[in-house]
Amino acid sequence: MEAAILTACADPSTLSGLSWLVCYLTTGKHMAFYGSFGTVLLLLAVTAPVALGFGFAAAMAARSRIWPLSWFGRGYIAIVRGVPDIAFFLFFVIALDQFFEWLRHEVKCPDWDQPVWQGNDFVVCSAAKLPLNNSAQWVHEAYGFSLAVITFAIVFGAFAANVLYGAMRAVPRAQLETAEAYGMTQRQTFWRILVPQMWVYALPGLSNLWMVLIKATPLLFLLGVEDIVYWARELGGSKTAKFTDYPHGDWRMWYFLALLVFYLAFTWVSEKVLNRLMARLTHGQATVGGEAQRKTVGKAA
Amino acid sequence: MSCWDTVQMYALRSLGYGERLLPRDDFTICQQVTLIGSGMMWNVYFGVLALAAGFFLATALALGKASPQLWLRKPAQWFIFVFRGSPLFIQFFFAYFAFLSLKQLSPLFDPFSSAWMGALVVLFLNTAAYSGEIFHGALMSVPKGDMEAADAYGFTGWARFRKITWPTMLRLAWPAYTNEAIFLFHATTLVFFSGFPARQQKGDALYYANYFADKTFNPFIPYPILAGYFILVTLVIIGVFGLVNRRLNRHLPVARKMRMRLRAPLMR
């Protein structure tokens, strides 16, 4: 199949109509464009669990009886929620990069005597550069991508923390009191009673968060990753015959329309799946939703 | 140069008045605070106008989505789905390039390819969709008894809507709508990063914060300044919307008044 396309597309200037389009949509750059959809999915697959972990830790910190920990948890949640997320994205990418380089600088070049901040420059010894100047292209890309993942996880971790913190407080107090009456320790009550029961309260908030996370993925573009927005701008821009075998006008509008449709389909499918998951989790729960489910099933039977 | 001179030079820079050249070296905190504050004017402009105009379209959308008539309900549902289901960032890009193409057909679309008009339209439609969904949810939870009481008093048509349905809907929707307003203001920072050009470096707060971070390689000063401004705006929104909330709830006995719960319903 691929070989057939390759031979058919050997001389694009002779093509027209549908075959031109087929050849145009299978060029190497377009393959990279399709691959970048994978980047988006990979980002989601990695970020969602990491952010959930961050959120869980922060919610636990906010509940803690040790006040510095509790202040830290609450402060983290409040600040991230009060400031535009895009500002955090732009901030953390530079800040994390400098932080990692500074750490490596301290370890690798202990006898460096100049300050790291020199006027408007941030200077570390060349052994501490991240990634190293002589490393391969993919290392640069992987480093940029992992910075993006950490940034997303920090920002969405705060949102998740907010949801989980609320869910932990929504678990009926009587449940915890019963556990204590049975002689469970604080830790046992938390892990055996509170955590298993909180998910049904957290799920509506978390599914909302998942939708927000999907819709935040195009911001990868601002973090310097070659994602779908990058490629849509790149490929859609008008091309003249001088630079490419497939000259065309300004098609960026259509490329972004395609991205719009992609995201609509993605959120639509997510919504269906999450509704199903919610129905399953609600099953048998002593909540309004669970009761309604029980009644409709009873009627049907 | 004193800080006051800097303020005079750059306070209206984002609108194109004052000193044209942005600072290039020897950046002071004063310059950063002034320029980022100057950029905030754009965020406030986009936020206030989009919210004010979006409010009316949102009411219409909520009524449309709740309508028994198919030809009203379907368009409202689709509108809300399209704008809530796709990222605002992509909407900005698409709209910008769409306006660029339309510009070639008619000079009527000239203003739409610049941020002050084009981005405002996108933000207006976007917030209308999100608020429309909130209002629709509130409309569905207007107590049945209220409507029956309205019927018993002989209210019909417009009078019933204006005096009974609409105020109750707003009262129920208000805490979530406050959240939407806060997130709309946050969303205004995307404008100049999504295709719409900042002509002659007339940008918003994040545009200038990003400028300083790029030039100084030090994100630890401009972004906290930006964060400070946004927390201030958020507090103002909470204050203003809190006053409206008090007015919407003024007829209720104290114990039943809806407390503003800003934590609960999260975000867009």
Coordinates of C-alpha atoms in Angstrom, one line a residue:
Chain A
M1 CA 0.0 0.0 0.0
E2 CA 2.7 2.4 1.0
A3 CA 4.9 1.5 -1.9
A4 CA 1.9 2.1 -4.2
I5 CA 1.4 5.5 -2.8
L6 CA 5.1 6.3 -3.0
T7 CA 5.3 5.4 -6.7
A8 CA 2.0 7.2 -7.5
C9 CA 3.2 10.3 -5.7
A10 CA 6.6 10.4 -7.4
D11 CA 5.8 13.5 -9.5
P12 CA 3.1 15.6 -7.7
S13 CA 3.0 18.3 -10.4
T14 CA 1.2 15.8 -12.8
L15 CA -1.4 14.9 -10.2
S16 CA -4.8 16.5 -9.8
G17 CA -8.1 16.1 -7.9
L18 CA -8.4 13.3 -5.5
S19 CA -5.1 11.6 -6.2
W20 CA -3.3 14.9 -5.5
L21 CA -5.1 15.2 -2.2
V22 CA -4.3 11.6 -1.2
C23 CA -0.6 12.2 -2.0
Y24 CA -0.7 15.6 -0.3
L25 CA -2.1 14.1 2.9
T26 CA 0.5 11.3 3.1
T27 CA 3.7 13.4 2.9
G28 CA 6.3 13.0 5.6
K29 CA 5.3 16.2 7.3
H30 CA 1.7 15.1 7.4
M31 CA 2.8 11.9 9.0
A32 CA 4.5 13.9 11.7
F33 CA 1.3 15.9 12.1
Y34 CA -0.7 12.7 12.6
G35 CA 2.0 11.5 15.0
S36 CA 1.6 14.7 17.1
F37 CA -2.0 13.6 17.9
G38 CA -0.2 10.7 19.6
T39 CA 1.8 13.3 21.6
V40 CA -1.4 14.8 22.8
L41 CA -2.8 11.4 23.9
L42 CA 0.5 10.5 25.5
L43 CA 0.5 13.7 27.5
L44 CA -3.0 13.0 28.7
A45 CA -2.1 9.4 29.6
V46 CA 0.9 10.5 31.6
T47 CA -0.5 13.7 33.1
A48 CA -3.8 12.4 34.4
P49 CA -2.5 9.8 36.9
V50 CA 0.4 12.1 37.9
A51 CA -1.9 15.0 38.5
L52 CA -4.3 12.8 40.4
G53 CA -1.3 11.7 42.6
F54 CA -0.3 15.3 43.2
G55 CA -3.9 16.2 44.0
F56 CA -4.2 13.3 46.4
A57 CA -1.0 14.3 48.2
A58 CA -2.1 18.0 48.4
A59 CA -5.6 17.1 49.7
M60 CA -4.0 15.0 52.4
A61 CA -1.6 17.8 53.2
A62 CA -4.6 20.3 53.4
R63 CA -6.3 17.9 55.9
S64 CA -3.2 17.4 58.0
R65 CA -3.1 18.4 61.6
I66 CA 0.4 19.6 61.3
W67 CA -0.2 23.3 60.4
P68 CA 2.7 24.0 58.1
L69 CA 1.7 21.1 56.0
S70 CA -1.9 22.1 56.0
W71 CA -1.1 25.7 55.1
F72 CA 1.1 24.5 52.3
G73 CA -1.7 22.3 50.9
R74 CA -4.3 25.0 51.2
G75 CA -2.0 27.7 49.8
Y76 CA -1.1 25.5 46.8
I77 CA -4.8 25.0 46.0
A78 CA -5.7 28.6 46.4
I79 CA -2.9 30.2 44.4
V80 CA -3.2 27.9 41.4
R81 CA -6.9 28.4 41.3
G82 CA -6.7 32.2 41.5
V83 CA -4.2 32.8 38.7
P84 CA -4.7 32.0 35.0
D85 CA -3.4 28.5 34.2
I86 CA -1.6 29.7 31.1
A87 CA 0.5 32.1 33.3
F88 CA 1.5 29.0 35.3
F89 CA 2.5 27.1 32.2
L90 CA 4.7 29.9 31.0
F91 CA 6.2 30.4 34.5
F92 CA 6.9 26.8 35.4
V93 CA 8.6 25.8 32.2
I94 CA 11.3 28.4 32.7
A95 CA 11.4 28.0 36.5
L96 CA 11.6 24.2 36.5
D97 CA 14.3 24.3 33.8
Q98 CA 16.4 26.8 35.8
F99 CA 15.8 24.8 39.0
F100 CA 17.0 21.5 37.5
E101 CA 20.0 23.2 35.9
W102 CA 20.9 24.9 39.2
L103 CA 20.7 21.6 41.1
R104 CA 23.0 19.9 38.6
H105 CA 25.2 23.0 38.7
E106 CA 25.6 22.7 42.4
V107 CA 26.4 19.0 42.2
K108 CA 28.7 18.9 39.1
C109 CA 30.6 22.2 39.4
P110 CA 31.1 22.8 43.1
D111 CA 34.2 25.0 42.5
W112 CA 32.4 27.5 40.2
D113 CA 32.9 30.9 41.7
Q114 CA 30.7 33.2 39.6
P115 CA 27.0 33.8 40.6
V116 CA 24.4 31.9 38.6
W117 CA 22.5 35.2 37.9
Q118 CA 24.6 37.6 36.0
G119 CA 22.5 40.6 35.1
N120 CA 19.9 39.4 32.6
D121 CA 21.5 36.0 32.1
F122 CA 21.2 32.7 33.8
V123 CA 24.6 31.0 33.6
V124 CA 25.5 27.5 34.7
C125 CA 28.6 25.5 33.8
S126 CA 28.3 23.6 30.5
A127 CA 28.3 20.2 32.2
A128 CA 25.1 21.2 34.1
K129 CA 23.2 22.3 30.9
L130 CA 20.0 20.5 30.4
P131 CA 19.9 18.8 28.0
L132 CA 23.6 18.7 27.2
N133 CA 24.6 20.7 24.2
N134 CA 25.9 17.6 22.4
S135 CA 22.9 15.3 23.1
A136 CA 20.7 14.0 20.3
Q137 CA 17.6 15.7 19.0
W138 CA 15.2 13.3 20.7
V139 CA 16.7 14.0 24.1
H140 CA 15.9 17.7 23.6
E141 CA 12.4 16.8 22.7
A142 CA 11.9 14.4 25.5
Y143 CA 13.2 16.9 28.0
G144 CA 10.8 19.6 26.7
F145 CA 8.0 17.1 26.9
S146 CA 8.7 16.0 30.4
L147 CA 8.9 19.7 31.6
A148 CA 5.5 20.1 30.0
V149 CA 4.2 17.0 31.9
I150 CA 5.4 18.2 35.2
T151 CA 3.9 21.7 34.6
F152 CA 0.6 20.2 33.7
A153 CA 0.7 17.9 36.7
I154 CA 1.4 20.8 39.1
V155 CA -1.4 22.9 37.7
F156 CA -4.0 20.2 37.4
G157 CA -2.8 18.6 40.7
A158 CA -4.1 21.7 42.4
F159 CA -7.5 21.4 40.7
A160 CA -7.7 17.7 41.5
A161 CA -6.7 18.5 45.1
N162 CA -9.6 20.8 45.4
V163 CA -12.0 18.1 44.2
L164 CA -10.6 15.4 46.4
Y165 CA -10.5 17.7 49.4
G166 CA -14.2 18.4 48.9
A167 CA -14.9 14.7 48.4
M168 CA -13.1 13.7 51.5
R169 CA -15.3 16.1 53.5
A170 CA -18.4 14.8 51.8
V171 CA -18.1 11.3 53.2
P172 CA -20.6 11.1 56.0
R173 CA -19.1 11.8 59.4
A174 CA -21.0 8.8 60.9
Q175 CA -18.9 6.4 58.8
L176 CA -15.7 7.7 60.3
E177 CA -17.1 7.7 63.8
T178 CA -18.2 4.1 63.4
A179 CA -14.7 3.2 62.4
E180 CA -13.2 5.0 65.4
A181 CA -15.7 3.3 67.6
Y182 CA -14.4 -0.1 66.3
G183 CA -11.0 1.0 67.5
M184 CA -9.4 1.8 64.2
T185 CA -6.5 4.2 64.3
Q186 CA -6.5 7.5 62.4
R187 CA -4.5 5.9 59.6
Q188 CA -6.7 2.9 59.3
T189 CA -9.8 5.0 59.2
F190 CA -8.4 7.1 56.4
W191 CA -7.2 4.3 54.2
R192 CA -9.9 1.7 54.9
I193 CA -13.1 3.8 55.3
L194 CA -12.6 7.3 53.9
V195 CA -10.6 6.6 50.7
P196 CA -12.8 3.8 49.3
Q197 CA -15.9 5.8 49.9
M198 CA -14.8 9.2 48.6
W199 CA -14.6 8.3 44.9
V200 CA -18.3 8.5 44.2
Y201 CA -18.3 12.1 45.5
A202 CA -15.2 12.9 43.6
L203 CA -16.1 11.5 40.2
P204 CA -18.3 14.4 39.0
G205 CA -15.5 16.9 39.8
L206 CA -12.9 14.6 38.4
S207 CA -14.7 14.1 35.1
N208 CA -15.1 17.8 34.8
L209 CA -11.4 18.1 35.4
W210 CA -10.7 15.5 32.7
M211 CA -12.7 17.6 30.2
V212 CA -10.7 20.7 31.2
L213 CA -7.5 18.7 30.9
I214 CA -8.4 17.7 27.3
K215 CA -9.1 21.2 26.5
A216 CA -5.8 22.4 28.0
T217 CA -3.7 20.1 25.8
P218 CA -3.3 22.7 22.9
L219 CA -1.3 24.8 25.4
L220 CA 1.5 22.4 24.8
F221 CA 2.2 24.6 21.8
L222 CA 3.1 27.5 24.1
L223 CA 5.6 25.2 26.0
G224 CA 7.6 24.8 22.8
V225 CA 6.5 21.2 22.0
E226 CA 5.9 20.4 18.4
D227 CA 2.2 19.5 18.9
I228 CA -0.9 19.5 16.7
V229 CA -1.2 23.3 16.9
Y230 CA 2.4 23.7 15.7
W231 CA 1.9 21.4 12.8
A232 CA -1.5 22.9 11.8
R233 CA 0.1 26.3 11.6
E234 CA 3.1 24.9 9.8
L235 CA 1.3 22.8 7.2
G236 CA -1.7 25.2 6.7
G237 CA 0.4 28.3 5.8
S238 CA 0.4 29.1 2.1
K239 CA 3.0 27.3 0.1
T240 CA 4.5 28.3 -3.2
A241 CA 5.8 25.9 -5.8
K242 CA 9.3 27.0 -5.1
F243 CA 9.5 25.4 -1.7
T244 CA 7.2 22.4 -1.9
D245 CA 5.9 19.9 -4.4
Y246 CA 2.3 20.6 -3.2
P247 CA 1.7 24.4 -3.5
H248 CA -1.5 25.7 -2.0
G249 CA -3.0 28.9 -0.5
D250 CA -3.6 29.7 3.1
W251 CA -5.4 26.6 4.5
R252 CA -4.7 27.2 8.2
M253 CA -8.5 27.8 8.7
W254 CA -9.3 24.3 7.5
Y255 CA -6.5 22.7 9.6
F256 CA -7.8 24.3 12.7
L257 CA -11.3 23.3 11.8
A258 CA -10.0 19.7 11.7
L259 CA -8.5 20.2 15.2
L260 CA -11.8 21.6 16.4
V261 CA -13.6 18.5 15.1
F262 CA -11.0 16.3 16.7
Y263 CA -11.5 17.9 20.1
L264 CA -15.3 17.9 19.8
A265 CA -15.2 14.1 19.1
F266 CA -12.8 13.5 21.9
T267 CA -14.8 15.3 24.5
W268 CA -18.1 13.8 23.2
V269 CA -16.7 10.2 23.6
S270 CA -15.2 11.1 27.0
E271 CA -18.5 12.3 28.2
K272 CA -20.3 9.1 27.2
V273 CA -17.7 6.9 28.9
L274 CA -17.7 9.0 32.1
N275 CA -21.5 8.9 32.3
R276 CA -21.3 5.1 32.1
L277 CA -18.6 5.0 34.7
M278 CA -20.7 7.2 37.0
A279 CA -23.7 5.0 36.5
R280 CA -21.6 2.0 37.5
L281 CA -20.1 3.7 40.6
T282 CA -23.5 4.9 41.7
H283 CA -24.8 1.4 41.6
G284 CA -25.9 0.3 45.1
Q285 CA -24.7 3.6 46.8
A286 CA -26.8 5.2 49.5
T287 CA -27.2 8.4 47.5
V288 CA -30.0 10.1 45.6
G289 CA -28.4 8.8 42.3
G290 CA -28.2 5.3 43.6
E291 CA -31.8 5.3 44.9
A292 CA -33.1 6.6 41.5
Q293 CA -31.2 3.9 39.8
R294 CA -32.7 1.2 42.1
K295 CA -36.2 2.5 41.4
T296 CA -35.9 2.6 37.6
V297 CA -34.5 -1.0 37.6
G298 CA -37.3 -2.1 39.9
K299 CA -39.9 -0.6 37.5
A300 CA -38.4 -2.3 34.5
A301 CA -38.4 -5.7 36.2
Chain B
M1 CA 14.8 58.0 36.5
S2 CA 12.2 57.9 39.2
C3 CA 9.3 55.4 39.3
W4 CA 6.8 58.2 38.7
D5 CA 8.5 59.0 35.3
T6 CA 8.2 55.3 34.4
V7 CA 4.5 55.3 35.3
Q8 CA 4.0 58.4 33.1
M9 CA 5.9 56.8 30.2
Y10 CA 4.3 53.3 30.3
A11 CA 0.9 53.5 32.1
L12 CA -1.0 53.7 28.8
R13 CA 1.5 51.8 26.7
S14 CA -0.8 49.0 26.0
L15 CA -3.2 51.4 24.3
G16 CA -0.4 52.9 22.2
Y17 CA 0.1 56.2 24.2
G18 CA 3.3 57.3 25.8
E19 CA 6.8 55.9 25.1
R20 CA 6.9 53.6 22.1
L21 CA 10.1 51.7 22.9
L22 CA 9.8 49.0 25.5
P23 CA 12.6 48.9 28.1
R24 CA 15.5 46.8 26.7
D25 CA 17.9 46.5 29.6
D26 CA 18.3 47.6 33.2
F27 CA 14.8 46.3 34.0
T28 CA 13.3 47.7 37.2
I29 CA 10.5 46.3 39.2
C30 CA 8.7 49.6 38.7
Q31 CA 8.8 49.1 34.9
Q32 CA 7.4 45.6 35.2
V33 CA 4.6 46.6 37.5
T34 CA 3.6 49.5 35.4
L35 CA 3.7 47.7 32.0
I36 CA 2.0 44.6 33.2
G37 CA -0.7 46.8 34.9
S38 CA -1.0 48.6 31.6
G39 CA -1.7 45.4 29.9
M40 CA -4.3 44.5 32.4
M41 CA -6.5 47.1 30.7
W42 CA -7.0 44.7 27.8
N43 CA -7.9 41.8 30.1
V44 CA -10.5 44.0 31.8
Y45 CA -11.8 45.3 28.5
F46 CA -12.2 41.8 27.0
G47 CA -13.6 40.4 30.3
V48 CA -16.2 43.1 31.0
L49 CA -17.5 43.4 27.4
A50 CA -17.7 39.7 26.7
L51 CA -19.4 39.0 30.0
A52 CA -21.9 41.9 29.6
A53 CA -22.9 40.9 26.1
G54 CA -22.7 37.2 26.8
F55 CA -25.2 37.5 29.6
F56 CA -28.0 38.2 27.2
L57 CA -27.1 35.6 24.6
A58 CA -26.7 33.1 27.5
T59 CA -30.3 33.8 28.7
A60 CA -31.5 33.3 25.2
L61 CA -29.6 30.0 24.8
A62 CA -30.8 28.7 28.2
L63 CA -34.4 29.4 27.1
G64 CA -33.7 27.9 23.7
K65 CA -32.3 24.7 25.2
A66 CA -35.3 24.4 27.5
S67 CA -37.8 25.0 24.7
P68 CA -40.2 22.3 23.6
Q69 CA -39.8 23.5 20.0
L70 CA -37.3 21.4 18.1
W71 CA -36.1 24.3 15.8
L72 CA -35.2 26.3 18.9
R73 CA -33.8 23.6 21.0
K74 CA -31.4 21.9 18.5
P75 CA -29.5 25.0 17.5
A76 CA -29.1 26.0 21.1
Q77 CA -27.9 22.6 22.1
W78 CA -25.4 22.5 19.2
F79 CA -24.1 26.0 19.9
I80 CA -23.4 25.1 23.5
F81 CA -21.9 21.7 22.6
V82 CA -19.5 23.2 20.0
F83 CA -18.2 26.0 22.3
R84 CA -18.0 24.0 25.5
G85 CA -16.6 20.9 23.8
S86 CA -13.6 22.4 22.1
P87 CA -10.6 24.3 23.5
L88 CA -10.8 28.1 23.6
F89 CA -7.3 28.2 22.3
I90 CA -8.2 26.4 19.1
Q91 CA -11.4 28.5 18.8
F92 CA -9.2 31.6 18.8
F93 CA -6.9 30.2 16.1
F94 CA -9.8 29.0 13.9
A95 CA -11.6 32.3 14.3
Y96 CA -8.5 34.3 13.5
F97 CA -7.7 32.4 10.3
A98 CA -11.4 32.4 9.3
F99 CA -11.6 36.1 9.7
L100 CA -8.4 36.5 7.6
S101 CA -10.1 34.6 4.8
L102 CA -13.3 36.5 5.1
K103 CA -11.3 39.8 5.0
Q104 CA -10.4 39.0 1.4
L105 CA -14.1 38.7 0.5
S106 CA -15.2 42.0 2.0
P107 CA -13.5 44.9 3.8
L108 CA -16.4 44.7 6.3
F109 CA -14.3 42.0 8.2
D110 CA -11.2 44.2 8.5
P111 CA -11.7 44.9 12.3
F112 CA -12.3 41.3 13.0
S113 CA -8.8 40.2 12.2
S114 CA -7.5 42.4 15.0
A115 CA -7.7 41.4 18.6
W116 CA -10.0 44.1 20.0
M117 CA -12.9 42.9 17.8
G118 CA -12.1 39.4 16.7
A119 CA -11.0 38.0 20.0
L120 CA -13.9 39.8 21.7
V121 CA -16.4 38.1 19.4
V122 CA -14.9 34.6 20.2
L123 CA -14.9 35.3 24.0
F124 CA -18.4 36.6 23.8
L125 CA -19.7 33.4 22.1
N126 CA -17.6 31.2 24.3
T127 CA -18.8 32.7 27.6
A128 CA -22.4 32.8 26.3
A129 CA -22.2 29.0 25.7
Y130 CA -20.8 28.3 29.2
S131 CA -23.2 30.7 31.0
G132 CA -26.0 29.3 28.9
E133 CA -25.4 25.9 30.2
I134 CA -25.3 27.2 33.8
F135 CA -28.5 29.2 33.3
H136 CA -30.2 26.1 31.7
G137 CA -29.3 24.0 34.7
A138 CA -30.7 26.7 37.0
L139 CA -33.8 27.0 34.8
M140 CA -34.4 23.3 35.2
S141 CA -34.2 23.6 39.0
V142 CA -36.6 26.5 39.5
P143 CA -39.0 25.1 42.1
K144 CA -42.2 23.8 40.7
G145 CA -44.2 25.5 43.5
D146 CA -43.0 28.9 42.4
M147 CA -44.4 28.4 38.9
E148 CA -47.7 27.0 40.2
A149 CA -48.0 30.1 42.5
A150 CA -47.3 32.3 39.5
D151 CA -50.1 30.5 37.6
A152 CA -52.4 30.9 40.5
Y153 CA -51.8 34.7 40.5
G154 CA -52.6 34.8 36.8
F155 CA -49.1 35.5 35.6
T156 CA -48.6 34.6 31.9
G157 CA -46.1 35.1 29.1
W158 CA -43.6 37.8 29.4
A159 CA -44.7 39.0 32.8
R160 CA -44.4 35.5 34.2
F161 CA -40.9 35.2 32.8
R162 CA -39.7 38.7 33.8
K163 CA -41.1 38.6 37.4
I164 CA -40.9 35.0 38.4
T165 CA -38.8 32.6 36.2
W166 CA -35.9 34.9 35.4
P167 CA -35.1 36.2 38.9
T168 CA -35.3 32.7 40.3
M169 CA -33.1 31.3 37.6
L170 CA -30.5 34.0 38.2
R171 CA -30.6 33.5 41.9
L172 CA -30.0 29.8 41.5
A173 CA -27.3 30.2 38.9
W174 CA -25.4 33.1 40.5
P175 CA -22.7 31.2 42.5
A176 CA -21.7 29.1 39.4
Y177 CA -22.0 32.2 37.2
T178 CA -19.5 34.0 39.5
N179 CA -17.1 31.2 38.9
E180 CA -17.6 31.5 35.1
A181 CA -16.8 35.2 35.3
I182 CA -13.5 34.5 37.1
F183 CA -12.5 31.9 34.6
L184 CA -13.5 34.2 31.7
F185 CA -11.1 36.8 33.0
H186 CA -8.4 34.2 33.2
A187 CA -9.2 33.1 29.7
T188 CA -8.6 36.6 28.3
T189 CA -4.8 36.0 28.7
L190 CA -4.9 33.6 25.8
V191 CA -5.8 36.2 23.2
F192 CA -2.4 37.4 22.3
F193 CA -0.9 33.9 22.3
S194 CA -3.3 32.5 19.8
G195 CA -2.8 34.1 16.4
F196 CA -4.2 37.5 17.1
P197 CA -1.2 39.8 16.6
A198 CA -0.2 42.4 19.3
R199 CA 0.4 45.3 16.9
Q200 CA 3.2 47.6 17.9
Q201 CA 3.6 45.5 21.1
K202 CA 0.2 46.6 22.4
G203 CA -0.6 43.5 24.4
D204 CA -2.3 42.3 27.5
A205 CA -0.8 41.7 31.0
L206 CA 0.5 38.2 30.1
Y207 CA 2.1 39.5 26.9
Y208 CA 4.2 42.0 28.9
A209 CA 4.9 39.5 31.7
N210 CA 6.1 37.0 29.0
Y211 CA 8.2 39.8 27.4
F212 CA 10.0 40.5 30.6
A213 CA 10.5 36.8 31.4
D214 CA 12.0 36.3 28.0
K215 CA 14.3 39.3 28.2
T216 CA 15.5 38.8 31.8
F217 CA 15.5 35.0 31.9
N218 CA 14.0 35.5 35.4
P219 CA 10.4 34.3 35.7
F220 CA 10.3 34.9 39.4
I221 CA 9.4 38.7 39.1
P222 CA 7.0 39.3 36.2
Y223 CA 4.8 36.3 36.8
P224 CA 4.2 36.9 40.5
I225 CA 3.3 40.5 39.6
L226 CA 0.8 39.2 37.0
A227 CA -0.6 36.8 39.6
G228 CA -1.0 39.7 42.0
Y229 CA -3.0 41.6 39.5
F230 CA -5.2 38.7 38.7
I231 CA -5.9 37.9 42.4
L232 CA -6.9 41.5 42.7
V233 CA -9.3 41.2 39.8
T234 CA -10.7 38.0 41.2
L235 CA -11.4 39.7 44.5
V236 CA -13.2 42.5 42.7
I237 CA -15.3 40.1 40.8
I238 CA -16.2 38.2 44.0
G239 CA -17.1 41.5 45.7
V240 CA -19.3 42.8 42.8
F241 CA -21.0 39.5 42.2
G242 CA -21.5 39.1 45.9
L243 CA -23.4 42.4 46.0
V244 CA -25.7 41.2 43.1
N245 CA -26.1 37.9 45.0
R246 CA -27.3 39.8 48.0
R247 CA -29.8 41.7 45.9
L248 CA -31.1 38.5 44.2
N249 CA -31.6 36.9 47.6
R250 CA -33.0 39.9 49.5
H251 CA -36.5 38.5 49.8
L252 CA -35.4 35.2 51.4
P253 CA -35.3 34.6 55.2
V254 CA -31.8 34.9 56.4
A255 CA -31.3 31.2 57.2
R256 CA -32.3 30.1 53.6
K257 CA -30.1 32.6 51.8
M258 CA -27.8 30.9 49.3
R259 CA -24.3 31.2 50.6
M260 CA -21.8 31.9 47.9
R261 CA -20.0 28.7 47.5
L262 CA -17.1 29.4 45.3
R263 CA -15.2 26.2 46.0
A264 CA -17.8 23.7 44.9
P265 CA -18.5 23.9 41.2
L266 CA -15.1 23.9 39.8
M267 CA -14.5 25.5 36.4
R268 CA -15.0 25.4 32.7

